[in-house]
């Protein structure tokens, strides 16, 4: 390891929001930093740290897993430490608990004095604390560039709610600060939920847009899970809107490989091996998305009606304990589809399933991580966005013609039917249109699966950390 001032070992603190869709990209980026010989303090709550994948032995000495005690909020279970542990309506209470980590984080920064603190959207109070201690500050957005651009015209507008969008209907079209044609907007059933959950003050005392605005305003730079080779126009737009250097870190494709001796993978692989090549629909809506009982029923019956083989990763989120959010499947469904379908209710090695030659399409909620995994392997998509940024992601991917959205009825809150599910699945996997979706997805795999491109972005990211820290060492402002 080099020891000169030109290549001194840095200490980077990483502090993600309490959701595994955020924690895992932060964790993967931490491993890339350690791979370059720098020290990382990965900070989260005790239970979340315990749920992390095992570190590779050669990186473990460089990554310190820092466990914080999440303050208890009486509306939450004592074990609720991530969004997968709570229902969607209670996530704002988790943000209240998260804000209670401020004293512990402050103590850590005062004691350890890292060169950088890289944080998520949630700790709006952290940039000023780190700045007062002379620590370089980076906001790492795991959301796509179009989502950040959509959120607000400027940090001050986001903080003060002055960007002229005052009702849910205002989110049904691209914002007026987009200087180019765009299809990035919400649908009616999404907009009302987004407006209520993200643009209004919640139990934590602030809105999510306020958090993002404060984080953007107080940061030295924005790191983002994106690349110029895919939808490049949003990156310079963000830089212009927020007056911040924007440093894409690449798409952070996963690198985990399932153990051939792992019983779960052995069982799943045996089933997949028995299916016809390119016909299996892989279905996964993430570990934190909870669909209603009626939506679950229509999805199941739609898969049955499609006549195609399917593998359904149907994990029950810990919070899905109510009657309306149960994972009870329609009567007789498992028996009727036994010959061509498998429903798996615990963890599955998603990347290995997607790599299997029998898989011909992915029915997904359009979380950014799932999109990256699907497109790196050239799979067309059947899109069923549920929450947050997923709808915006779906609009972009439909425009790229890598798949279709399951049609929904806006008259009754965005419901969908078994017929619409069946038609969508067949259109992507076996109908003539599917050839186009597959070809376009394969073309994008040249970007999403390009390991050399990914390495280039990671190297540039590390160089940025080193250069800006080095500037501070020589008396410059970070």
Tab-separated table of C-alpha atoms in Angstrom:
chain	number	residue	atom	x	y	z
A	1	UNK	CA	0.000	0.000	0.000
A	2	UNK	CA	1.395	3.416	-0.906
A	3	UNK	CA	2.216	5.694	2.029
A	4	UNK	CA	3.187	8.985	0.371
A	5	UNK	CA	1.011	12.067	0.663
A	6	UNK	CA	0.160	11.623	-3.001
A	7	UNK	CA	-1.531	8.289	-2.286
A	8	UNK	CA	-2.221	8.348	1.430
A	9	UNK	CA	-4.725	5.927	2.881
A	10	UNK	CA	-8.063	7.665	3.336
A	11	UNK	CA	-10.712	6.977	5.942
A	12	UNK	CA	-14.207	7.064	4.408
A	13	UNK	CA	-17.306	6.810	6.604
A	14	UNK	CA	-20.438	5.426	4.889
A	15	UNK	CA	-23.905	6.077	6.357
A	16	UNK	CA	-26.890	4.724	4.376
A	17	UNK	CA	-30.600	5.136	5.076
A	18	UNK	CA	-32.261	2.221	6.884
A	19	UNK	CA	-33.472	0.327	3.809
A	20	UNK	CA	-31.628	-2.601	2.254
A	21	UNK	CA	-32.246	-1.176	-1.209
A	22	UNK	CA	-29.939	1.610	0.015
A	23	UNK	CA	-27.700	-0.339	2.411
A	24	UNK	CA	-26.515	-2.886	-0.169
A	25	UNK	CA	-25.341	-0.343	-2.811
A	26	UNK	CA	-23.521	1.564	-0.033
A	27	UNK	CA	-21.977	-1.737	1.062
A	28	UNK	CA	-20.884	-2.626	-2.481
A	29	UNK	CA	-19.364	0.832	-2.932
A	30	UNK	CA	-17.578	0.415	0.405
A	31	UNK	CA	-15.976	-2.784	-0.877
A	32	UNK	CA	-14.774	-0.950	-3.993
A	33	UNK	CA	-13.194	1.748	-1.799
A	34	UNK	CA	-11.475	-0.874	0.365
A	35	UNK	CA	-10.291	-2.690	-2.769
A	36	UNK	CA	-8.199	0.430	-3.478
A	37	UNK	CA	-6.545	0.194	-0.061
A	38	UNK	CA	-8.585	2.802	1.787
A	39	UNK	CA	-10.167	2.360	5.217
A	40	UNK	CA	-13.979	2.335	5.462
A	41	UNK	CA	-16.264	2.741	8.453
A	42	UNK	CA	-19.647	1.326	7.444
A	43	UNK	CA	-22.218	2.722	9.848
A	44	UNK	CA	-25.705	1.382	10.518
A	45	UNK	CA	-27.805	-0.055	13.305
A	46	UNK	CA	-26.901	-3.256	15.105
A	47	UNK	CA	-29.510	-5.488	13.469
A	48	UNK	CA	-28.819	-4.162	9.975
A	49	UNK	CA	-25.092	-4.752	10.386
A	50	UNK	CA	-25.844	-8.324	11.472
A	51	UNK	CA	-27.902	-8.862	8.290
A	52	UNK	CA	-25.136	-7.787	5.903
A	53	UNK	CA	-23.475	-10.310	3.587
A	54	UNK	CA	-20.148	-11.674	4.818
A	55	UNK	CA	-17.191	-9.538	3.810
A	56	UNK	CA	-14.515	-11.107	1.599
A	57	UNK	CA	-11.548	-12.057	3.825
A	58	UNK	CA	-9.109	-9.792	1.985
A	59	UNK	CA	-11.336	-6.734	2.530
A	60	UNK	CA	-12.514	-7.404	6.083
A	61	UNK	CA	-9.452	-5.757	7.738
A	62	UNK	CA	-10.176	-2.504	5.896
A	63	UNK	CA	-13.921	-2.277	6.572
A	64	UNK	CA	-15.011	-1.526	10.110
A	65	UNK	CA	-18.682	-2.322	10.701
A	66	UNK	CA	-19.898	0.332	13.131
A	67	UNK	CA	-23.053	-0.610	15.056
A	68	UNK	CA	-25.329	2.150	16.347
A	69	UNK	CA	-28.219	1.743	18.743
A	70	UNK	CA	-31.441	2.906	17.097
A	71	UNK	CA	-33.536	4.912	19.581
A	72	UNK	CA	-36.895	3.315	20.298
A	73	UNK	CA	-40.034	4.994	18.946
A	74	UNK	CA	-43.163	3.662	20.613
A	75	UNK	CA	-45.059	3.330	17.313
A	76	UNK	CA	-42.508	0.736	16.123
A	77	UNK	CA	-41.569	-2.767	17.196
A	78	UNK	CA	-38.281	-2.904	19.168
A	79	UNK	CA	-36.802	-4.991	16.316
A	80	UNK	CA	-37.807	-2.551	13.565
A	81	UNK	CA	-34.510	-1.257	12.201
A	82	UNK	CA	-35.115	-1.164	8.448
A	83	UNK	CA	-37.972	-0.488	6.059
A	84	UNK	CA	-38.426	-4.232	5.569
A	85	UNK	CA	-39.441	-4.407	9.242
A	86	UNK	CA	-42.268	-1.871	8.991
A	87	UNK	CA	-45.271	-1.306	6.762
A	88	UNK	CA	-45.147	1.557	4.285
A	89	UNK	CA	-47.438	3.750	6.373
A	90	UNK	CA	-45.017	3.567	9.319
A	91	UNK	CA	-41.761	4.417	7.531
A	92	UNK	CA	-41.979	8.026	8.789
A	93	UNK	CA	-41.690	6.701	12.363
A	94	UNK	CA	-38.489	4.936	11.300
A	95	UNK	CA	-37.230	8.330	10.106
A	96	UNK	CA	-38.007	9.731	13.566
A	97	UNK	CA	-35.881	6.973	15.105
A	98	UNK	CA	-33.159	7.540	12.489
A	99	UNK	CA	-32.951	11.228	13.422
A	100	UNK	CA	-32.272	10.097	16.981
A	101	UNK	CA	-28.921	8.689	15.771
A	102	UNK	CA	-27.553	12.246	15.485
A	103	UNK	CA	-25.670	12.234	18.853
A	104	UNK	CA	-23.979	8.879	18.142
A	105	UNK	CA	-22.916	9.910	14.643
A	106	UNK	CA	-21.601	13.229	15.957
A	107	UNK	CA	-19.562	11.419	18.614
A	108	UNK	CA	-18.162	9.050	15.990
A	109	UNK	CA	-17.097	11.901	13.699
A	110	UNK	CA	-15.500	13.823	16.583
A	111	UNK	CA	-13.590	10.750	17.748
A	112	UNK	CA	-12.553	9.207	14.409
A	113	UNK	CA	-12.276	12.323	12.211
A	114	UNK	CA	-12.647	10.520	8.852
A	115	UNK	CA	-11.510	12.235	5.665
A	116	UNK	CA	-14.995	11.843	4.164
A	117	UNK	CA	-18.515	11.122	5.333
A	118	UNK	CA	-20.697	9.732	2.531
A	119	UNK	CA	-24.386	9.698	3.439
A	120	UNK	CA	-27.851	9.080	2.060
A	121	UNK	CA	-30.840	11.420	1.617
A	122	UNK	CA	-32.189	11.063	5.162
A	123	UNK	CA	-29.715	12.757	7.594
A	124	UNK	CA	-30.536	16.376	6.731
A	125	UNK	CA	-28.760	17.428	9.947
A	126	UNK	CA	-25.444	15.723	9.113
A	127	UNK	CA	-23.779	17.979	6.503
A	128	UNK	CA	-23.581	20.936	8.879
A	129	UNK	CA	-22.144	18.756	11.659
A	130	UNK	CA	-19.496	17.262	9.373
A	131	UNK	CA	-18.720	20.673	7.886
A	132	UNK	CA	-18.083	22.166	11.311
A	133	UNK	CA	-15.546	19.382	11.927
A	134	UNK	CA	-13.731	19.987	8.620
A	135	UNK	CA	-14.825	16.653	7.139
A	136	UNK	CA	-15.505	16.391	3.392
A	137	UNK	CA	-19.154	15.609	2.678
A	138	UNK	CA	-20.675	13.567	-0.145
A	139	UNK	CA	-24.316	12.693	-0.797
A	140	UNK	CA	-24.520	9.266	-2.443
A	141	UNK	CA	-27.838	8.887	-4.257
A	142	UNK	CA	-28.858	5.312	-5.001
A	143	UNK	CA	-31.767	6.761	-6.987
A	144	UNK	CA	-31.424	7.316	-10.716
A	145	UNK	CA	-30.460	10.701	-12.111
A	146	UNK	CA	-33.946	11.427	-13.503
A	147	UNK	CA	-35.429	10.917	-10.021
A	148	UNK	CA	-33.092	13.452	-8.420
A	149	UNK	CA	-33.806	15.891	-11.253
A	150	UNK	CA	-37.565	15.383	-10.813
A	151	UNK	CA	-37.516	16.045	-7.067
A	152	UNK	CA	-36.905	19.768	-7.223
A	153	UNK	CA	-35.658	22.787	-9.129
A	154	UNK	CA	-33.113	23.789	-6.468
A	155	UNK	CA	-32.189	22.855	-2.891
A	156	UNK	CA	-33.869	26.023	-1.596
A	157	UNK	CA	-37.098	25.198	-3.429
A	158	UNK	CA	-37.025	21.714	-1.951
A	159	UNK	CA	-36.382	23.051	1.535
A	160	UNK	CA	-39.036	25.770	1.327
A	161	UNK	CA	-41.569	23.928	-0.905
A	162	UNK	CA	-41.486	26.724	-3.465
A	163	UNK	CA	-41.140	24.918	-6.801
A	164	UNK	CA	-44.806	25.661	-7.735
A	165	UNK	CA	-45.992	22.046	-7.447
A	166	UNK	CA	-48.646	22.198	-4.754
A	167	UNK	CA	-51.030	19.344	-5.610
A	168	UNK	CA	-50.716	15.713	-6.666
A	169	UNK	CA	-51.924	16.663	-10.161
A	170	UNK	CA	-48.781	18.767	-10.642
A	171	UNK	CA	-46.728	15.572	-10.734
A	172	UNK	CA	-48.567	14.095	-13.711
A	173	UNK	CA	-46.235	15.819	-16.175
A	174	UNK	CA	-42.473	16.400	-16.381
A	175	UNK	CA	-41.369	19.475	-14.383
A	176	UNK	CA	-40.946	22.758	-16.226
A	177	UNK	CA	-37.220	22.876	-15.430
A	178	UNK	CA	-36.517	19.920	-17.732
A	179	UNK	CA	-34.980	21.648	-20.807
A	180	UNK	CA	-35.497	18.624	-23.063
A	181	UNK	CA	-38.422	16.328	-23.953
A	182	UNK	CA	-39.028	13.764	-21.217
A	183	UNK	CA	-41.568	11.115	-20.229
A	184	UNK	CA	-40.501	11.205	-16.560
A	185	UNK	CA	-43.644	11.801	-14.515
A	186	UNK	CA	-46.037	9.950	-12.249
A	187	UNK	CA	-49.363	8.393	-13.052
A	188	UNK	CA	-52.452	9.470	-11.157
A	189	UNK	CA	-52.505	6.599	-8.644
A	190	UNK	CA	-48.779	7.085	-7.969
A	191	UNK	CA	-48.864	10.866	-7.671
A	192	UNK	CA	-51.306	11.036	-4.770
A	193	UNK	CA	-49.243	8.537	-2.791
A	194	UNK	CA	-45.946	10.235	-3.617
A	195	UNK	CA	-47.298	13.673	-2.727
A	196	UNK	CA	-48.574	12.420	0.625
A	197	UNK	CA	-45.486	10.361	1.508
A	198	UNK	CA	-42.603	12.443	0.164
A	199	UNK	CA	-43.621	16.067	-0.368
A	200	UNK	CA	-45.509	16.731	2.877
A	201	UNK	CA	-44.321	16.916	6.477
A	202	UNK	CA	-44.620	13.575	8.275
A	203	UNK	CA	-44.281	12.311	11.851
A	204	UNK	CA	-40.528	12.976	11.769
A	205	UNK	CA	-41.248	16.714	11.549
A	206	UNK	CA	-39.965	17.267	8.004
A	207	UNK	CA	-40.742	16.034	4.479
A	208	UNK	CA	-38.488	13.792	2.411
A	209	UNK	CA	-37.939	16.582	-0.097
A	210	UNK	CA	-36.792	18.828	2.759
A	211	UNK	CA	-34.282	16.133	3.721
A	212	UNK	CA	-32.966	15.866	0.164
A	213	UNK	CA	-32.803	19.648	-0.201
A	214	UNK	CA	-30.817	20.093	3.003
A	215	UNK	CA	-28.455	17.252	2.079
A	216	UNK	CA	-27.867	18.694	-1.399
A	217	UNK	CA	-27.337	22.201	-0.037
A	218	UNK	CA	-24.836	21.059	2.590
A	219	UNK	CA	-22.753	18.640	0.510
A	220	UNK	CA	-19.480	19.159	-1.312
A	221	UNK	CA	-20.552	16.872	-4.138
A	222	UNK	CA	-23.183	14.410	-5.313
A	223	UNK	CA	-22.166	10.822	-5.987
A	224	UNK	CA	-24.827	8.943	-7.932
A	225	UNK	CA	-25.518	5.398	-9.086
A	226	UNK	CA	-25.641	6.234	-12.761
A	227	UNK	CA	-23.505	6.425	-15.887
A	228	UNK	CA	-23.275	8.745	-18.893
A	229	UNK	CA	-23.806	5.859	-21.306
A	230	UNK	CA	-27.430	5.466	-20.145
A	231	UNK	CA	-29.744	8.522	-20.168
A	232	UNK	CA	-26.860	11.033	-19.940
A	233	UNK	CA	-28.794	14.297	-20.173
A	234	UNK	CA	-30.010	14.211	-16.553
A	235	UNK	CA	-26.508	14.324	-15.037
A	236	UNK	CA	-25.523	17.809	-16.287
A	237	UNK	CA	-29.070	18.969	-15.488
A	238	UNK	CA	-28.634	17.979	-11.827
A	239	UNK	CA	-25.271	19.740	-11.730
A	240	UNK	CA	-26.860	22.909	-13.110
A	241	UNK	CA	-29.919	22.779	-10.829
A	242	UNK	CA	-28.056	22.133	-7.596
A	243	UNK	CA	-24.697	23.812	-8.280
A	244	UNK	CA	-22.804	20.721	-7.180
A	245	UNK	CA	-20.135	18.563	-8.790
A	246	UNK	CA	-21.921	15.359	-9.883
A	247	UNK	CA	-19.772	12.232	-9.869
A	248	UNK	CA	-21.427	9.083	-11.269
A	249	UNK	CA	-20.042	5.930	-9.639
A	250	UNK	CA	-21.378	3.571	-12.289
A	251	UNK	CA	-24.287	1.172	-11.998
A	252	UNK	CA	-22.753	-1.017	-9.255
A	253	UNK	CA	-23.838	-4.353	-10.720
A	254	UNK	CA	-23.823	-7.139	-8.110
A	255	UNK	CA	-20.943	-9.585	-8.060
A	256	UNK	CA	-22.218	-12.264	-5.695
A	257	UNK	CA	-22.249	-15.837	-6.937
A	258	UNK	CA	-24.384	-18.544	-5.325
A	259	UNK	CA	-22.631	-21.497	-3.742
A	260	UNK	CA	-23.276	-24.632	-5.799
A	261	UNK	CA	-23.582	-26.485	-2.498
A	262	UNK	CA	-26.192	-24.110	-1.103
A	263	UNK	CA	-29.359	-26.160	-0.608
A	264	UNK	CA	-31.669	-23.333	-1.682
A	265	UNK	CA	-29.852	-22.784	-4.970
A	266	UNK	CA	-29.478	-26.527	-5.609
A	267	UNK	CA	-33.256	-26.970	-5.293
A	268	UNK	CA	-34.099	-23.934	-7.426
A	269	UNK	CA	-31.524	-24.800	-10.091
A	270	UNK	CA	-32.890	-28.332	-10.381
A	271	UNK	CA	-36.355	-26.920	-11.042
A	272	UNK	CA	-35.070	-24.353	-13.552
A	273	UNK	CA	-33.017	-27.023	-15.333
A	274	UNK	CA	-36.266	-28.865	-16.028
A	275	UNK	CA	-37.896	-25.903	-17.795
A	276	UNK	CA	-37.764	-24.956	-21.446
A	277	UNK	CA	-35.117	-22.410	-22.393
A	278	UNK	CA	-36.231	-18.762	-22.349
A	279	UNK	CA	-39.820	-19.330	-21.203
A	280	UNK	CA	-39.732	-18.942	-17.410
A	281	UNK	CA	-41.098	-15.692	-15.996
A	282	UNK	CA	-39.128	-14.678	-12.916
A	283	UNK	CA	-41.391	-12.719	-10.550
A	284	UNK	CA	-39.992	-10.622	-7.689
A	285	UNK	CA	-41.379	-7.417	-6.206
A	286	UNK	CA	-38.567	-6.868	-3.716
A	287	UNK	CA	-38.273	-7.650	-0.046
A	288	UNK	CA	-39.868	-4.410	1.130
A	289	UNK	CA	-42.848	-3.981	-1.203
A	290	UNK	CA	-46.203	-5.019	0.228
A	291	UNK	CA	-49.069	-5.468	-2.224
A	292	UNK	CA	-52.688	-5.685	-1.153
A	293	UNK	CA	-54.480	-9.008	-0.862
A	294	UNK	CA	-56.554	-8.249	-3.972
A	295	UNK	CA	-53.448	-7.287	-6.001
A	296	UNK	CA	-51.696	-10.470	-4.913
A	297	UNK	CA	-54.704	-12.484	-6.039
A	298	UNK	CA	-54.855	-10.825	-9.481
A	299	UNK	CA	-51.116	-11.270	-9.954
A	300	UNK	CA	-51.323	-14.977	-9.106
A	301	UNK	CA	-54.328	-15.589	-11.333
A	302	UNK	CA	-52.649	-13.632	-14.135
A	303	UNK	CA	-49.573	-15.847	-13.972
A	304	UNK	CA	-51.860	-18.868	-14.103
A	305	UNK	CA	-53.830	-17.448	-17.029
A	306	UNK	CA	-50.648	-16.728	-19.003
A	307	UNK	CA	-49.958	-20.445	-19.336
A	308	UNK	CA	-46.212	-19.813	-18.954
A	309	UNK	CA	-43.863	-21.386	-16.421
A	310	UNK	CA	-42.951	-19.022	-13.586
A	311	UNK	CA	-40.693	-18.776	-10.570
A	312	UNK	CA	-42.150	-16.402	-7.965
A	313	UNK	CA	-39.924	-15.078	-5.178
A	314	UNK	CA	-42.741	-14.195	-2.786
A	315	UNK	CA	-41.112	-13.100	0.443
A	316	UNK	CA	-43.447	-11.902	3.150
A	317	UNK	CA	-42.087	-8.620	4.573
A	318	UNK	CA	-41.887	-8.669	8.352
A	319	UNK	CA	-44.440	-5.872	8.491
A	320	UNK	CA	-47.039	-7.675	6.378
A	321	UNK	CA	-48.982	-9.035	9.309
A	322	UNK	CA	-52.383	-7.508	8.675
A	323	UNK	CA	-55.262	-9.207	6.888
A	324	UNK	CA	-55.200	-6.740	3.978
A	325	UNK	CA	-51.468	-7.379	3.386
A	326	UNK	CA	-51.317	-11.138	3.865
A	327	UNK	CA	-49.551	-13.369	1.360
A	328	UNK	CA	-52.423	-15.793	1.079
A	329	UNK	CA	-52.686	-17.062	-2.482
A	330	UNK	CA	-55.993	-17.851	-4.234
A	331	UNK	CA	-57.623	-21.156	-3.318
A	332	UNK	CA	-56.220	-23.994	-5.405
A	333	UNK	CA	-53.606	-21.817	-7.121
A	334	UNK	CA	-50.582	-23.836	-5.989
A	335	UNK	CA	-52.224	-27.129	-6.924
A	336	UNK	CA	-53.351	-25.930	-10.356
A	337	UNK	CA	-49.916	-24.513	-11.258
A	338	UNK	CA	-47.791	-27.181	-9.582
A	339	UNK	CA	-46.503	-28.572	-12.885
A	340	UNK	CA	-45.208	-25.256	-14.247
A	341	UNK	CA	-44.825	-22.856	-11.343
A	342	UNK	CA	-42.759	-22.533	-8.180
A	343	UNK	CA	-43.508	-20.115	-5.343
A	344	UNK	CA	-40.575	-19.560	-3.002
A	345	UNK	CA	-41.260	-17.701	0.261
A	346	UNK	CA	-37.761	-17.201	1.663
A	347	UNK	CA	-34.552	-15.621	0.346
A	348	UNK	CA	-33.478	-16.576	-3.186
A	349	UNK	CA	-30.224	-15.965	-5.113
A	350	UNK	CA	-31.840	-13.551	-7.583
A	351	UNK	CA	-28.782	-12.988	-9.734
A	352	UNK	CA	-28.227	-16.702	-10.247
A	353	UNK	CA	-31.883	-17.211	-11.173
A	354	UNK	CA	-31.673	-14.400	-13.718
A	355	UNK	CA	-28.496	-15.948	-15.135
A	356	UNK	CA	-30.235	-19.262	-15.811
A	357	UNK	CA	-30.980	-19.954	-19.467
A	358	UNK	CA	-34.599	-20.954	-18.775
A	359	UNK	CA	-35.525	-17.409	-17.685
A	360	UNK	CA	-37.103	-15.356	-20.477
A	361	UNK	CA	-38.474	-12.308	-18.669
A	362	UNK	CA	-38.576	-10.524	-15.323
A	363	UNK	CA	-41.804	-9.269	-13.717
A	364	UNK	CA	-40.432	-6.556	-11.445
A	365	UNK	CA	-41.437	-3.627	-9.235
A	366	UNK	CA	-38.772	-1.532	-11.009
A	367	UNK	CA	-36.483	-0.912	-8.082
A	368	UNK	CA	-33.225	0.429	-9.513
A	369	UNK	CA	-31.165	-2.505	-8.189
A	370	UNK	CA	-33.478	-5.058	-9.808
A	371	UNK	CA	-33.378	-3.139	-13.092
A	372	UNK	CA	-29.575	-3.153	-13.062
A	373	UNK	CA	-29.514	-6.925	-12.439
A	374	UNK	CA	-32.042	-7.633	-15.193
A	375	UNK	CA	-30.464	-5.436	-17.860
A	376	UNK	CA	-26.899	-6.523	-17.151
A	377	UNK	CA	-28.138	-9.974	-18.236
A	378	UNK	CA	-30.274	-8.718	-21.136
A	379	UNK	CA	-33.705	-9.650	-19.758
A	380	UNK	CA	-36.862	-7.853	-20.982
A	381	UNK	CA	-39.153	-6.528	-18.282
A	382	UNK	CA	-42.790	-6.782	-17.252
A	383	UNK	CA	-43.143	-3.729	-15.028
A	384	UNK	CA	-45.406	-3.401	-12.010
A	385	UNK	CA	-44.168	-0.316	-10.107
A	386	UNK	CA	-45.545	0.032	-6.596
A	387	UNK	CA	-43.758	2.740	-4.598
A	388	UNK	CA	-41.496	5.772	-4.720
A	389	UNK	CA	-39.178	6.114	-7.690
A	390	UNK	CA	-40.367	2.869	-9.293
A	391	UNK	CA	-42.977	4.577	-11.465
A	392	UNK	CA	-40.442	7.077	-12.841
A	393	UNK	CA	-38.034	4.215	-13.577
A	394	UNK	CA	-40.780	2.342	-15.425
A	395	UNK	CA	-41.545	5.351	-17.650
A	396	UNK	CA	-37.916	5.543	-18.796
A	397	UNK	CA	-37.668	1.807	-19.445
A	398	UNK	CA	-40.923	1.715	-21.405
A	399	UNK	CA	-39.517	4.552	-23.507
A	400	UNK	CA	-36.373	2.437	-24.072
A	401	UNK	CA	-38.659	-0.381	-25.271
A	402	UNK	CA	-37.128	-3.037	-23.040
A	403	UNK	CA	-40.562	-4.154	-21.835
A	404	UNK	CA	-44.028	-2.966	-20.902
A	405	UNK	CA	-45.953	-1.844	-17.847
A	406	UNK	CA	-48.888	-3.890	-16.648
A	407	UNK	CA	-51.905	-1.673	-17.520
A	408	UNK	CA	-53.757	-0.210	-14.542
A	409	UNK	CA	-57.109	1.501	-14.155
A	410	UNK	CA	-56.751	5.067	-12.923
A	411	UNK	CA	-60.471	5.299	-12.156
A	412	UNK	CA	-60.189	3.027	-9.110
A	413	UNK	CA	-56.754	3.796	-7.701
A	414	UNK	CA	-54.518	1.991	-10.154
A	415	UNK	CA	-55.935	-1.518	-9.928
A	416	UNK	CA	-54.886	-4.196	-12.393
A	417	UNK	CA	-56.517	-7.432	-13.490
A	418	UNK	CA	-55.428	-10.997	-14.054
A	419	UNK	CA	-56.101	-10.488	-17.779
A	420	UNK	CA	-53.756	-7.481	-17.964
A	421	UNK	CA	-51.040	-9.440	-16.140
A	422	UNK	CA	-51.412	-12.433	-18.476
A	423	UNK	CA	-51.360	-10.300	-21.632
A	424	UNK	CA	-48.313	-8.353	-20.443
A	425	UNK	CA	-46.342	-11.460	-19.538
A	426	UNK	CA	-47.084	-13.184	-22.835
A	427	UNK	CA	-46.342	-10.028	-24.827
A	428	UNK	CA	-42.839	-9.803	-23.365
A	429	UNK	CA	-41.897	-13.494	-23.248
A	430	UNK	CA	-43.558	-15.271	-26.199
A	431	UNK	CA	-45.386	-12.851	-28.525
A	432	UNK	CA	-43.714	-11.213	-31.536
A	433	UNK	CA	-43.311	-7.900	-29.679
A	434	UNK	CA	-41.134	-9.730	-27.185
A	435	UNK	CA	-38.382	-10.139	-29.786
A	436	UNK	CA	-37.961	-6.358	-29.888
A	437	UNK	CA	-37.950	-6.046	-26.086
A	438	UNK	CA	-35.398	-8.827	-25.813
A	439	UNK	CA	-33.166	-7.311	-28.507
A	440	UNK	CA	-33.239	-3.890	-26.832
A	441	UNK	CA	-32.523	-5.404	-23.419
A	442	UNK	CA	-29.581	-7.329	-24.869
A	443	UNK	CA	-28.267	-4.122	-26.408
A	444	UNK	CA	-28.399	-2.376	-23.021
A	445	UNK	CA	-26.582	-5.311	-21.422
A	446	UNK	CA	-23.512	-3.995	-23.276
A	447	UNK	CA	-23.679	-1.026	-20.880
A	448	UNK	CA	-25.148	-2.545	-17.720
A	449	UNK	CA	-22.904	-5.612	-17.864
A	450	UNK	CA	-19.691	-3.901	-18.971
A	451	UNK	CA	-17.160	-4.653	-16.207
A	452	UNK	CA	-14.486	-2.446	-17.792
A	453	UNK	CA	-16.902	0.484	-17.840
A	454	UNK	CA	-17.807	-0.149	-14.219
A	455	UNK	CA	-14.141	-0.227	-13.244
A	456	UNK	CA	-13.585	3.088	-15.044
A	457	UNK	CA	-16.329	4.778	-13.019
A	458	UNK	CA	-15.110	3.336	-9.718
A	459	UNK	CA	-11.546	4.465	-10.466
A	460	UNK	CA	-12.767	7.964	-11.266
A	461	UNK	CA	-14.801	8.020	-8.040
A	462	UNK	CA	-11.776	6.960	-5.953
A	463	UNK	CA	-9.590	9.496	-7.753
A	464	UNK	CA	-12.119	12.186	-6.867
A	465	UNK	CA	-12.039	11.217	-3.189
A	466	UNK	CA	-8.249	11.225	-3.181
A	467	UNK	CA	-7.898	14.479	-5.100
A	468	UNK	CA	-10.372	16.451	-3.003
A	469	UNK	CA	-8.919	15.128	0.235
A	470	UNK	CA	-5.430	15.896	-1.042
A	471	UNK	CA	-6.582	19.446	-1.822
A	472	UNK	CA	-7.607	19.840	1.802
A	473	UNK	CA	-4.256	18.493	2.975
A	474	UNK	CA	-2.578	21.274	0.984
A	475	UNK	CA	-4.767	23.958	2.524
A	476	UNK	CA	-7.709	24.164	0.114
A	477	UNK	CA	-11.371	24.082	0.963
A	478	UNK	CA	-13.026	20.717	0.171
